[in-house]
């Protein structure tokens, strides 16, 4: 995994606890791109360490969620409102395109992305996919 070395060097603990592996509607390359972008954000938010948790949740018979959550710095209200706007970034050298792309790709799969975040506590991003019949 692309982040292995970065995680090993950091004080971030990873919890990966899928309870099922359902088939979803997506494409491998784009899914990798989405996860890379979310993991990068999570690790960037936990520069002082924390826990990165990846889980799967089934929503209802039609869907499944991939949940990426971190115990990093979190976002304030303005940041939450702006997060999916192109070129919004709070990072030096950030492009502000990561979440925009995540949203576009999820919508192309017929899915969606939602974000919950609390300043000083952390952030949870939910990717909801259509399950394949
Ligand atoms: N997990 C997170 N924790 C805290 N803030 C976050 C998190 N994810 C996103 N953000 C906030 O949302 C902004 C936009 O994120 P986005 O991934 O779109 O761009 P970026 O990370 O700044 O740059 P890049 O285009 O390189 O990804 C970030 O600059 C940051 O302020
Ligand atoms: Mg990013």
mmCIF file of N, CA and C and ligand atoms in Angstrom:
data_model
loop_
_atom_site.group_PDB
_atom_site.id
_atom_site.type_symbol
_atom_site.label_atom_id
_atom_site.label_comp_id
_atom_site.label_asym_id
_atom_site.label_seq_id
_atom_site.Cartn_x
_atom_site.Cartn_y
_atom_site.Cartn_z
ATOM 1 N N UNK A 1 0.842 -1.198 0.000
ATOM 2 C CA UNK A 1 0.000 0.000 0.000
ATOM 3 C C UNK A 1 0.877 1.248 0.000
ATOM 4 N N UNK A 2 0.415 2.238 -0.730
ATOM 5 C CA UNK A 2 1.209 3.429 -0.980
ATOM 6 C C UNK A 2 1.594 4.181 0.284
ATOM 7 N N UNK A 3 0.788 4.046 1.339
ATOM 8 C CA UNK A 3 1.019 4.853 2.529
ATOM 9 C C UNK A 3 1.766 4.107 3.623
ATOM 10 N N UNK A 4 2.142 2.890 3.317
ATOM 11 C CA UNK A 4 2.740 2.031 4.330
ATOM 12 C C UNK A 4 3.900 2.699 5.072
ATOM 13 N N UNK A 5 4.840 3.228 4.295
ATOM 14 C CA UNK A 5 6.034 3.810 4.915
ATOM 15 C C UNK A 5 5.693 5.051 5.719
ATOM 16 N N UNK A 6 4.830 5.880 5.118
ATOM 17 C CA UNK A 6 4.421 7.108 5.798
ATOM 18 C C UNK A 6 3.741 6.783 7.139
ATOM 19 N N UNK A 7 2.884 5.773 7.125
ATOM 20 C CA UNK A 7 2.170 5.388 8.343
ATOM 21 C C UNK A 7 3.142 4.793 9.362
ATOM 22 N N UNK A 8 4.048 3.983 8.867
ATOM 23 C CA UNK A 8 5.006 3.350 9.770
ATOM 24 C C UNK A 8 5.841 4.396 10.515
ATOM 25 N N UNK A 9 6.167 5.474 9.848
ATOM 26 C CA UNK A 9 6.990 6.519 10.451
ATOM 27 C C UNK A 9 6.184 7.429 11.372
ATOM 28 N N UNK A 10 4.870 7.445 11.208
ATOM 29 C CA UNK A 10 4.034 8.380 11.962
ATOM 30 C C UNK A 10 3.547 7.727 13.244
ATOM 31 N N UNK A 11 2.859 8.519 14.031
ATOM 32 C CA UNK A 11 2.285 7.980 15.260
ATOM 33 C C UNK A 11 0.824 7.614 15.028
ATOM 34 N N UNK A 12 0.514 7.260 13.791
ATOM 35 C CA UNK A 12 -0.871 6.952 13.455
ATOM 36 C C UNK A 12 -1.102 5.443 13.533
ATOM 37 N N UNK A 13 -2.174 5.101 14.204
ATOM 38 C CA UNK A 13 -2.575 3.701 14.301
ATOM 39 C C UNK A 13 -3.666 3.445 13.274
ATOM 40 N N UNK A 14 -3.608 2.294 12.641
ATOM 41 C CA UNK A 14 -4.613 2.013 11.620
ATOM 42 C C UNK A 14 -5.519 0.881 12.073
ATOM 43 N N UNK A 15 -6.810 1.112 11.985
ATOM 44 C CA UNK A 15 -7.784 0.081 12.304
ATOM 45 C C UNK A 15 -8.537 -0.240 11.021
ATOM 46 N N UNK A 16 -8.399 -1.457 10.571
ATOM 47 C CA UNK A 16 -9.067 -1.869 9.339
ATOM 48 C C UNK A 16 -9.965 -3.033 9.684
ATOM 49 N N UNK A 17 -11.240 -2.795 9.702
ATOM 50 C CA UNK A 17 -12.131 -3.810 10.239
ATOM 51 C C UNK A 17 -13.357 -4.070 9.378
ATOM 52 N N UNK A 18 -13.152 -4.478 8.126
ATOM 53 C CA UNK A 18 -14.331 -4.771 7.320
ATOM 54 C C UNK A 18 -14.987 -6.060 7.808
ATOM 55 N N UNK A 19 -16.293 -6.061 7.819
ATOM 56 C CA UNK A 19 -16.989 -7.263 8.262
ATOM 57 C C UNK A 19 -17.552 -8.025 7.076
ATOM 58 N N UNK A 20 -17.435 -7.437 5.903
ATOM 59 C CA UNK A 20 -17.968 -8.077 4.698
ATOM 60 C C UNK A 20 -17.243 -7.481 3.504
ATOM 61 N N UNK A 21 -17.324 -8.152 2.380
ATOM 62 C CA UNK A 21 -16.713 -7.576 1.180
ATOM 63 C C UNK A 21 -17.719 -7.612 0.036
ATOM 64 N N UNK A 22 -18.665 -6.720 0.081
ATOM 65 C CA UNK A 22 -19.698 -6.733 -0.948
ATOM 66 C C UNK A 22 -19.177 -6.223 -2.286
ATOM 67 N N UNK A 23 -19.877 -6.552 -3.330
ATOM 68 C CA UNK A 23 -19.558 -6.043 -4.659
ATOM 69 C C UNK A 23 -20.229 -4.692 -4.804
ATOM 70 N N UNK A 24 -19.461 -3.729 -5.269
ATOM 71 C CA UNK A 24 -20.066 -2.422 -5.477
ATOM 72 C C UNK A 24 -19.790 -1.932 -6.895
ATOM 73 N N UNK A 25 -20.541 -0.907 -7.261
ATOM 74 C CA UNK A 25 -20.399 -0.334 -8.588
ATOM 75 C C UNK A 25 -19.328 0.736 -8.554
ATOM 76 N N UNK A 26 -18.167 0.428 -9.115
ATOM 77 C CA UNK A 26 -17.102 1.422 -9.158
ATOM 78 C C UNK A 26 -16.069 0.939 -10.152
ATOM 79 N N UNK A 27 -15.004 1.671 -10.272
ATOM 80 C CA UNK A 27 -13.925 1.225 -11.136
ATOM 81 C C UNK A 27 -12.636 1.261 -10.358
ATOM 82 N N UNK A 28 -11.842 0.242 -10.559
ATOM 83 C CA UNK A 28 -10.662 0.068 -9.737
ATOM 84 C C UNK A 28 -9.777 1.313 -9.661
ATOM 85 N N UNK A 29 -9.448 1.864 -10.809
ATOM 86 C CA UNK A 29 -8.513 2.990 -10.835
ATOM 87 C C UNK A 29 -9.073 4.190 -10.074
ATOM 88 N N UNK A 30 -10.323 4.479 -10.334
ATOM 89 C CA UNK A 30 -10.924 5.618 -9.649
ATOM 90 C C UNK A 30 -11.090 5.376 -8.158
ATOM 91 N N UNK A 31 -11.424 4.134 -7.813
ATOM 92 C CA UNK A 31 -11.585 3.819 -6.400
ATOM 93 C C UNK A 31 -10.262 3.994 -5.661
ATOM 94 N N UNK A 32 -9.180 3.559 -6.310
ATOM 95 C CA UNK A 32 -7.855 3.740 -5.725
ATOM 96 C C UNK A 32 -7.545 5.218 -5.547
ATOM 97 N N UNK A 33 -7.890 5.996 -6.552
ATOM 98 C CA UNK A 33 -7.649 7.435 -6.498
ATOM 99 C C UNK A 33 -8.405 8.083 -5.325
ATOM 100 N N UNK A 34 -9.641 7.673 -5.168
ATOM 101 C CA UNK A 34 -10.464 8.204 -4.076
ATOM 102 C C UNK A 34 -9.852 7.859 -2.722
ATOM 103 N N UNK A 35 -9.525 6.593 -2.552
ATOM 104 C CA UNK A 35 -8.994 6.157 -1.252
ATOM 105 C C UNK A 35 -7.652 6.819 -0.973
ATOM 106 N N UNK A 36 -6.816 6.931 -1.988
ATOM 107 C CA UNK A 36 -5.536 7.611 -1.793
ATOM 108 C C UNK A 36 -5.743 9.040 -1.325
ATOM 109 N N UNK A 37 -6.676 9.715 -1.931
ATOM 110 C CA UNK A 37 -6.926 11.103 -1.600
ATOM 111 C C UNK A 37 -7.454 11.245 -0.163
ATOM 112 N N UNK A 38 -8.359 10.335 0.220
ATOM 113 C CA UNK A 38 -8.914 10.404 1.581
ATOM 114 C C UNK A 38 -7.886 10.019 2.633
ATOM 115 N N UNK A 39 -7.058 9.017 2.299
ATOM 116 C CA UNK A 39 -6.017 8.621 3.255
ATOM 117 C C UNK A 39 -4.984 9.725 3.408
ATOM 118 N N UNK A 40 -4.658 10.381 2.301
ATOM 119 C CA UNK A 40 -3.710 11.495 2.372
ATOM 120 C C UNK A 40 -4.279 12.581 3.287
ATOM 121 N N UNK A 41 -5.527 12.939 3.097
ATOM 122 C CA UNK A 41 -6.140 13.965 3.949
ATOM 123 C C UNK A 41 -6.112 13.552 5.418
ATOM 124 N N UNK A 42 -6.461 12.292 5.675
ATOM 125 C CA UNK A 42 -6.510 11.821 7.060
ATOM 126 C C UNK A 42 -5.125 11.894 7.703
ATOM 127 N N UNK A 43 -4.117 11.437 6.966
ATOM 128 C CA UNK A 43 -2.760 11.455 7.528
ATOM 129 C C UNK A 43 -2.267 12.888 7.711
ATOM 130 N N UNK A 44 -2.595 13.751 6.771
ATOM 131 C CA UNK A 44 -2.187 15.151 6.888
ATOM 132 C C UNK A 44 -2.844 15.811 8.097
ATOM 133 N N UNK A 45 -4.048 15.352 8.435
ATOM 134 C CA UNK A 45 -4.767 15.932 9.590
ATOM 135 C C UNK A 45 -4.243 15.388 10.916
ATOM 136 N N UNK A 46 -3.462 14.304 10.850
ATOM 137 C CA UNK A 46 -2.974 13.673 12.087
ATOM 138 C C UNK A 46 -1.458 13.769 12.176
ATOM 139 N N UNK A 47 -0.928 14.951 11.933
ATOM 140 C CA UNK A 47 0.541 15.063 11.956
ATOM 141 C C UNK A 47 1.105 14.810 13.358
ATOM 142 N N UNK A 48 0.242 14.882 14.366
ATOM 143 C CA UNK A 48 0.715 14.553 15.719
ATOM 144 C C UNK A 48 0.258 13.171 16.163
ATOM 145 N N UNK A 49 -0.193 12.382 15.219
ATOM 146 C CA UNK A 49 -0.618 11.028 15.544
ATOM 147 C C UNK A 49 -2.115 10.915 15.702
ATOM 148 N N UNK A 50 -2.577 9.701 15.856
ATOM 149 C CA UNK A 50 -4.012 9.482 15.975
ATOM 150 C C UNK A 50 -4.378 8.119 15.449
ATOM 151 N N UNK A 51 -5.652 7.944 15.167
ATOM 152 C CA UNK A 51 -6.126 6.653 14.676
ATOM 153 C C UNK A 51 -6.874 6.841 13.363
ATOM 154 N N UNK A 52 -6.485 6.036 12.404
ATOM 155 C CA UNK A 52 -7.159 6.020 11.108
ATOM 156 C C UNK A 52 -7.995 4.754 11.061
ATOM 157 N N UNK A 53 -9.275 4.899 10.861
ATOM 158 C CA UNK A 53 -10.144 3.726 10.860
ATOM 159 C C UNK A 53 -10.854 3.583 9.520
ATOM 160 N N UNK A 54 -10.770 2.392 8.978
ATOM 161 C CA UNK A 54 -11.458 2.093 7.719
ATOM 162 C C UNK A 54 -12.477 1.004 7.991
ATOM 163 N N UNK A 55 -13.724 1.285 7.700
ATOM 164 C CA UNK A 55 -14.744 0.260 7.928
ATOM 165 C C UNK A 55 -15.729 0.234 6.774
ATOM 166 N N UNK A 56 -16.490 -0.813 6.745
ATOM 167 C CA UNK A 56 -17.592 -0.910 5.793
ATOM 168 C C UNK A 56 -18.879 -0.956 6.585
ATOM 169 N N UNK A 57 -19.873 -0.240 6.093
ATOM 170 C CA UNK A 57 -21.185 -0.256 6.743
ATOM 171 C C UNK A 57 -22.189 -0.560 5.665
ATOM 172 N N UNK A 58 -23.141 -1.426 5.938
ATOM 173 C CA UNK A 58 -24.175 -1.543 4.909
ATOM 174 C C UNK A 58 -25.294 -0.588 5.260
ATOM 175 N N UNK A 59 -25.740 0.143 4.276
ATOM 176 C CA UNK A 59 -26.753 1.160 4.521
ATOM 177 C C UNK A 59 -28.133 0.524 4.523
ATOM 178 N N UNK A 60 -28.517 -0.036 3.409
ATOM 179 C CA UNK A 60 -29.758 -0.792 3.331
ATOM 180 C C UNK A 60 -29.504 -1.848 2.279
ATOM 181 N N UNK A 61 -30.533 -2.488 1.794
ATOM 182 C CA UNK A 61 -30.292 -3.579 0.849
ATOM 183 C C UNK A 61 -29.652 -3.082 -0.445
ATOM 184 N N UNK A 62 -29.704 -1.765 -0.682
ATOM 185 C CA UNK A 62 -29.197 -1.255 -1.954
ATOM 186 C C UNK A 62 -27.781 -0.724 -1.883
ATOM 187 N N UNK A 63 -27.257 -0.570 -0.707
ATOM 188 C CA UNK A 63 -25.987 0.133 -0.687
ATOM 189 C C UNK A 63 -25.023 -0.299 0.388
ATOM 190 N N UNK A 64 -23.806 0.210 0.221
ATOM 191 C CA UNK A 64 -22.769 -0.046 1.204
ATOM 192 C C UNK A 64 -21.918 1.217 1.306
ATOM 193 N N UNK A 65 -21.412 1.459 2.502
ATOM 194 C CA UNK A 65 -20.570 2.629 2.728
ATOM 195 C C UNK A 65 -19.168 2.207 3.096
ATOM 196 N N UNK A 66 -18.192 2.871 2.496
ATOM 197 C CA UNK A 66 -16.821 2.767 2.959
ATOM 198 C C UNK A 66 -16.601 3.994 3.835
ATOM 199 N N UNK A 67 -16.193 3.756 5.063
ATOM 200 C CA UNK A 67 -16.051 4.860 6.006
ATOM 201 C C UNK A 67 -14.579 5.041 6.358
ATOM 202 N N UNK A 68 -14.085 6.250 6.129
ATOM 203 C CA UNK A 68 -12.691 6.585 6.439
ATOM 204 C C UNK A 68 -12.730 7.622 7.536
ATOM 205 N N UNK A 69 -12.221 7.263 8.714
ATOM 206 C CA UNK A 69 -12.281 8.274 9.754
ATOM 207 C C UNK A 69 -10.955 8.454 10.452
ATOM 208 N N UNK A 70 -10.709 9.689 10.867
ATOM 209 C CA UNK A 70 -9.448 10.011 11.521
ATOM 210 C C UNK A 70 -9.720 10.788 12.801
ATOM 211 N N UNK A 71 -8.729 10.759 13.675
ATOM 212 C CA UNK A 71 -8.840 11.520 14.926
ATOM 213 C C UNK A 71 -7.904 12.729 14.869
ATOM 214 N N UNK A 72 -7.883 13.349 13.715
ATOM 215 C CA UNK A 72 -6.985 14.475 13.478
ATOM 216 C C UNK A 72 -7.566 15.810 13.892
ATOM 217 N N UNK A 73 -7.065 16.877 13.257
ATOM 218 C CA UNK A 73 -7.416 18.225 13.723
ATOM 219 C C UNK A 73 -8.852 18.626 13.433
ATOM 220 N N UNK A 74 -9.501 17.943 12.493
ATOM 221 C CA UNK A 74 -10.898 18.268 12.210
ATOM 222 C C UNK A 74 -11.054 19.586 11.475
ATOM 223 N N UNK A 75 -12.277 19.966 11.237
ATOM 224 C CA UNK A 75 -12.563 21.164 10.450
ATOM 225 C C UNK A 75 -13.566 22.047 11.175
ATOM 226 N N UNK A 76 -13.417 23.359 10.998
ATOM 227 C CA UNK A 76 -14.424 24.267 11.555
ATOM 228 C C UNK A 76 -15.578 24.410 10.559
ATOM 229 N N UNK A 77 -16.577 25.210 10.923
ATOM 230 C CA UNK A 77 -17.771 25.287 10.094
ATOM 231 C C UNK A 77 -17.458 25.798 8.686
ATOM 232 N N UNK A 78 -16.642 26.825 8.613
ATOM 233 C CA UNK A 78 -16.300 27.386 7.301
ATOM 234 C C UNK A 78 -15.596 26.331 6.433
ATOM 235 N N UNK A 79 -14.683 25.616 7.050
ATOM 236 C CA UNK A 79 -13.966 24.576 6.301
ATOM 237 C C UNK A 79 -14.911 23.474 5.833
ATOM 238 N N UNK A 80 -15.844 23.106 6.704
ATOM 239 C CA UNK A 80 -16.821 22.072 6.297
ATOM 240 C C UNK A 80 -17.641 22.562 5.109
ATOM 241 N N UNK A 81 -18.044 23.825 5.155
ATOM 242 C CA UNK A 81 -18.853 24.364 4.051
ATOM 243 C C UNK A 81 -18.080 24.465 2.751
ATOM 244 N N UNK A 82 -16.798 24.684 2.854
ATOM 245 C CA UNK A 82 -15.981 24.916 1.648
ATOM 246 C C UNK A 82 -15.299 23.653 1.134
ATOM 247 N N UNK A 83 -15.325 22.596 1.904
ATOM 248 C CA UNK A 83 -14.464 21.439 1.648
ATOM 249 C C UNK A 83 -14.557 20.883 0.222
ATOM 250 N N UNK A 84 -15.751 20.896 -0.342
ATOM 251 C CA UNK A 84 -15.928 20.298 -1.673
ATOM 252 C C UNK A 84 -15.833 21.321 -2.800
ATOM 253 N N UNK A 85 -15.492 22.568 -2.463
ATOM 254 C CA UNK A 85 -15.312 23.591 -3.508
ATOM 255 C C UNK A 85 -13.940 23.430 -4.153
ATOM 256 N N UNK A 86 -13.922 23.551 -5.496
ATOM 257 C CA UNK A 86 -12.633 23.476 -6.178
ATOM 258 C C UNK A 86 -11.659 24.519 -5.633
ATOM 259 N N UNK A 87 -10.453 24.103 -5.425
ATOM 260 C CA UNK A 87 -9.325 24.950 -5.015
ATOM 261 C C UNK A 87 -9.409 25.476 -3.596
ATOM 262 N N UNK A 88 -10.370 24.971 -2.796
ATOM 263 C CA UNK A 88 -10.348 25.341 -1.380
ATOM 264 C C UNK A 88 -9.305 24.476 -0.676
ATOM 265 N N UNK A 89 -8.362 25.120 -0.063
ATOM 266 C CA UNK A 89 -7.340 24.392 0.687
ATOM 267 C C UNK A 89 -6.887 25.213 1.877
ATOM 268 N N UNK A 90 -6.510 24.534 2.946
ATOM 269 C CA UNK A 90 -5.928 25.215 4.102
ATOM 270 C C UNK A 90 -4.461 24.817 4.233
ATOM 271 N N UNK A 91 -3.959 24.107 3.192
ATOM 272 C CA UNK A 91 -2.610 23.556 3.294
ATOM 273 C C UNK A 91 -1.632 24.342 2.452
ATOM 274 N N UNK A 92 -0.449 24.529 3.000
ATOM 275 C CA UNK A 92 0.616 25.131 2.217
ATOM 276 C C UNK A 92 0.955 24.172 1.077
ATOM 277 N N UNK A 93 0.859 24.683 -0.133
ATOM 278 C CA UNK A 93 1.130 23.817 -1.279
ATOM 279 C C UNK A 93 -0.026 22.901 -1.644
ATOM 280 N N UNK A 94 -1.167 23.037 -0.941
ATOM 281 C CA UNK A 94 -2.331 22.210 -1.278
ATOM 282 C C UNK A 94 -2.975 22.714 -2.561
ATOM 283 N N UNK A 95 -3.610 21.799 -3.286
ATOM 284 C CA UNK A 95 -4.274 22.196 -4.522
ATOM 285 C C UNK A 95 -5.775 22.403 -4.307
ATOM 286 N N UNK A 96 -6.304 21.718 -3.326
ATOM 287 C CA UNK A 96 -7.743 21.834 -3.088
ATOM 288 C C UNK A 96 -8.580 21.131 -4.140
ATOM 289 N N UNK A 97 -8.058 20.049 -4.660
ATOM 290 C CA UNK A 97 -8.813 19.309 -5.676
ATOM 291 C C UNK A 97 -9.186 17.888 -5.227
ATOM 292 N N UNK A 98 -8.615 17.449 -4.122
ATOM 293 C CA UNK A 98 -8.828 16.071 -3.687
ATOM 294 C C UNK A 98 -10.296 15.723 -3.485
ATOM 295 N N UNK A 99 -10.965 16.484 -2.633
ATOM 296 C CA UNK A 99 -12.358 16.155 -2.314
ATOM 297 C C UNK A 99 -13.299 16.424 -3.487
ATOM 298 N N UNK A 100 -12.961 17.414 -4.304
ATOM 299 C CA UNK A 100 -13.783 17.692 -5.490
ATOM 300 C C UNK A 100 -13.805 16.456 -6.394
ATOM 301 N N UNK A 101 -12.620 15.876 -6.583
ATOM 302 C CA UNK A 101 -12.535 14.684 -7.431
ATOM 303 C C UNK A 101 -13.255 13.501 -6.808
ATOM 304 N N UNK A 102 -13.116 13.357 -5.494
ATOM 305 C CA UNK A 102 -13.807 12.267 -4.797
ATOM 306 C C UNK A 102 -15.312 12.378 -5.069
ATOM 307 N N UNK A 103 -15.816 13.597 -4.940
ATOM 308 C CA UNK A 103 -17.256 13.810 -5.137
ATOM 309 C C UNK A 103 -17.665 13.495 -6.577
ATOM 310 N N UNK A 104 -16.895 13.999 -7.532
ATOM 311 C CA UNK A 104 -17.229 13.744 -8.951
ATOM 312 C C UNK A 104 -17.216 12.275 -9.271
ATOM 313 N N UNK A 105 -16.204 11.583 -8.791
ATOM 314 C CA UNK A 105 -16.090 10.160 -9.112
ATOM 315 C C UNK A 105 -17.235 9.386 -8.460
ATOM 316 N N UNK A 106 -17.521 9.694 -7.199
ATOM 317 C CA UNK A 106 -18.621 8.986 -6.532
ATOM 318 C C UNK A 106 -19.934 9.208 -7.264
ATOM 319 N N UNK A 107 -20.148 10.423 -7.720
ATOM 320 C CA UNK A 107 -21.400 10.698 -8.431
ATOM 321 C C UNK A 107 -21.454 9.953 -9.762
ATOM 322 N N UNK A 108 -20.305 9.799 -10.387
ATOM 323 C CA UNK A 108 -20.266 9.040 -11.631
ATOM 324 C C UNK A 108 -20.612 7.568 -11.404
ATOM 325 N N UNK A 109 -20.292 7.063 -10.211
ATOM 326 C CA UNK A 109 -20.644 5.672 -9.877
ATOM 327 C C UNK A 109 -22.105 5.555 -9.432
ATOM 328 N N UNK A 110 -22.799 6.682 -9.378
ATOM 329 C CA UNK A 110 -24.164 6.640 -8.850
ATOM 330 C C UNK A 110 -24.166 6.601 -7.335
ATOM 331 N N UNK A 111 -23.059 6.978 -6.737
ATOM 332 C CA UNK A 111 -22.948 6.983 -5.285
ATOM 333 C C UNK A 111 -22.886 8.396 -4.754
ATOM 334 N N UNK A 112 -22.398 8.520 -3.544
ATOM 335 C CA UNK A 112 -22.326 9.848 -2.931
ATOM 336 C C UNK A 112 -21.240 9.871 -1.872
ATOM 337 N N UNK A 113 -20.859 11.077 -1.486
ATOM 338 C CA UNK A 113 -19.885 11.230 -0.415
ATOM 339 C C UNK A 113 -20.424 12.226 0.596
ATOM 340 N N UNK A 114 -20.267 11.902 1.872
ATOM 341 C CA UNK A 114 -20.637 12.860 2.917
ATOM 342 C C UNK A 114 -19.488 12.983 3.897
ATOM 343 N N UNK A 115 -19.428 14.107 4.549
ATOM 344 C CA UNK A 115 -18.318 14.387 5.449
ATOM 345 C C UNK A 115 -18.862 14.954 6.761
ATOM 346 N N UNK A 116 -18.361 14.422 7.853
ATOM 347 C CA UNK A 116 -18.679 14.986 9.163
ATOM 348 C C UNK A 116 -17.357 15.302 9.818
ATOM 349 N N UNK A 117 -17.293 16.455 10.450
ATOM 350 C CA UNK A 117 -16.018 16.807 11.044
ATOM 351 C C UNK A 117 -16.226 17.740 12.216
ATOM 352 N N UNK A 118 -15.413 17.569 13.213
ATOM 353 C CA UNK A 118 -15.494 18.380 14.415
ATOM 354 C C UNK A 118 -14.097 18.898 14.715
ATOM 355 N N UNK A 119 -13.995 20.203 14.865
ATOM 356 C CA UNK A 119 -12.681 20.798 15.089
ATOM 357 C C UNK A 119 -12.045 20.222 16.359
ATOM 358 N N UNK A 120 -10.819 19.790 16.229
ATOM 359 C CA UNK A 120 -10.105 19.242 17.378
ATOM 360 C C UNK A 120 -10.438 17.794 17.684
ATOM 361 N N UNK A 121 -11.392 17.226 16.968
ATOM 362 C CA UNK A 121 -11.787 15.834 17.261
ATOM 363 C C UNK A 121 -11.523 14.871 16.120
ATOM 364 N N UNK A 122 -11.798 15.319 14.905
ATOM 365 C CA UNK A 122 -11.542 14.437 13.778
ATOM 366 C C UNK A 122 -12.591 14.535 12.701
ATOM 367 N N UNK A 123 -12.412 13.685 11.710
ATOM 368 C CA UNK A 123 -13.226 13.755 10.495
ATOM 369 C C UNK A 123 -13.616 12.355 10.053
ATOM 370 N N UNK A 124 -14.845 12.244 9.600
ATOM 371 C CA UNK A 124 -15.314 10.978 9.041
ATOM 372 C C UNK A 124 -15.882 11.229 7.655
ATOM 373 N N UNK A 125 -15.376 10.486 6.689
ATOM 374 C CA UNK A 125 -15.893 10.594 5.328
ATOM 375 C C UNK A 125 -16.575 9.276 4.984
ATOM 376 N N UNK A 126 -17.793 9.386 4.486
ATOM 377 C CA UNK A 126 -18.546 8.185 4.086
ATOM 378 C C UNK A 126 -18.746 8.165 2.586
ATOM 379 N N UNK A 127 -18.308 7.085 1.973
ATOM 380 C CA UNK A 127 -18.520 6.892 0.541
ATOM 381 C C UNK A 127 -19.657 5.902 0.402
ATOM 382 N N UNK A 128 -20.766 6.321 -0.178
ATOM 383 C CA UNK A 128 -21.827 5.322 -0.338
ATOM 384 C C UNK A 128 -21.907 4.869 -1.785
ATOM 385 N N UNK A 129 -21.840 3.566 -1.911
ATOM 386 C CA UNK A 129 -21.839 2.924 -3.232
ATOM 387 C C UNK A 129 -23.143 2.192 -3.438
ATOM 388 N N UNK A 130 -23.496 2.087 -4.711
ATOM 389 C CA UNK A 130 -24.581 1.184 -5.059
ATOM 390 C C UNK A 130 -24.041 -0.232 -5.045
ATOM 391 N N UNK A 131 -24.752 -1.102 -4.434
ATOM 392 C CA UNK A 131 -24.321 -2.492 -4.411
ATOM 393 C C UNK A 131 -24.745 -3.158 -5.730
ATOM 394 N N UNK A 132 -23.880 -4.002 -6.251
ATOM 395 C CA UNK A 132 -24.257 -4.725 -7.463
ATOM 396 C C UNK A 132 -25.222 -5.844 -7.096
ATOM 397 N N UNK A 133 -26.215 -6.075 -7.894
ATOM 398 C CA UNK A 133 -27.190 -7.117 -7.574
ATOM 399 C C UNK A 133 -26.571 -8.507 -7.596
HETATM 400 N N1 LIG B 1 -9.495 14.515 7.044
HETATM 401 C C1 LIG B 1 -9.460 15.854 7.116
HETATM 402 N N2 LIG B 1 -9.237 16.470 8.300
HETATM 403 C C2 LIG B 1 -9.206 17.810 8.387
HETATM 404 N N3 LIG B 1 -9.400 18.644 7.345
HETATM 405 C C3 LIG B 1 -9.620 18.089 6.137
HETATM 406 C C4 LIG B 1 -9.680 16.676 5.955
HETATM 407 N N4 LIG B 1 -9.946 16.431 4.658
HETATM 408 C C5 LIG B 1 -10.046 17.619 4.063
HETATM 409 N N5 LIG B 1 -9.842 18.633 4.937
HETATM 410 C C6 LIG B 1 -9.908 20.073 4.659
HETATM 411 O O1 LIG B 1 -10.505 20.270 3.395
HETATM 412 C C7 LIG B 1 -9.610 20.949 2.519
HETATM 413 C C8 LIG B 1 -9.788 20.432 1.111
HETATM 414 O O2 LIG B 1 -9.338 19.087 1.018
HETATM 415 P P1 LIG B 1 -8.849 18.544 -0.400
HETATM 416 O O3 LIG B 1 -8.403 17.152 -0.243
HETATM 417 O O4 LIG B 1 -9.907 18.834 -1.412
HETATM 418 O O5 LIG B 1 -7.635 19.497 -0.765
HETATM 419 P P2 LIG B 1 -6.173 19.527 -0.114
HETATM 420 O O6 LIG B 1 -5.944 18.290 0.700
HETATM 421 O O7 LIG B 1 -6.031 20.833 0.591
HETATM 422 O O8 LIG B 1 -5.247 19.515 -1.397
HETATM 423 P P3 LIG B 1 -5.081 18.307 -2.446
HETATM 424 O O9 LIG B 1 -5.692 18.814 -3.714
HETATM 425 O O10 LIG B 1 -3.626 18.116 -2.527
HETATM 426 O O11 LIG B 1 -5.817 17.124 -1.921
HETATM 427 C C9 LIG B 1 -8.229 20.702 3.122
HETATM 428 O O12 LIG B 1 -7.317 21.723 2.767
HETATM 429 C C10 LIG B 1 -8.528 20.712 4.613
HETATM 430 O O13 LIG B 1 -8.685 22.019 5.108
HETATM 431 MG MG1 LIG B 2 -6.365 16.378 -0.097
#
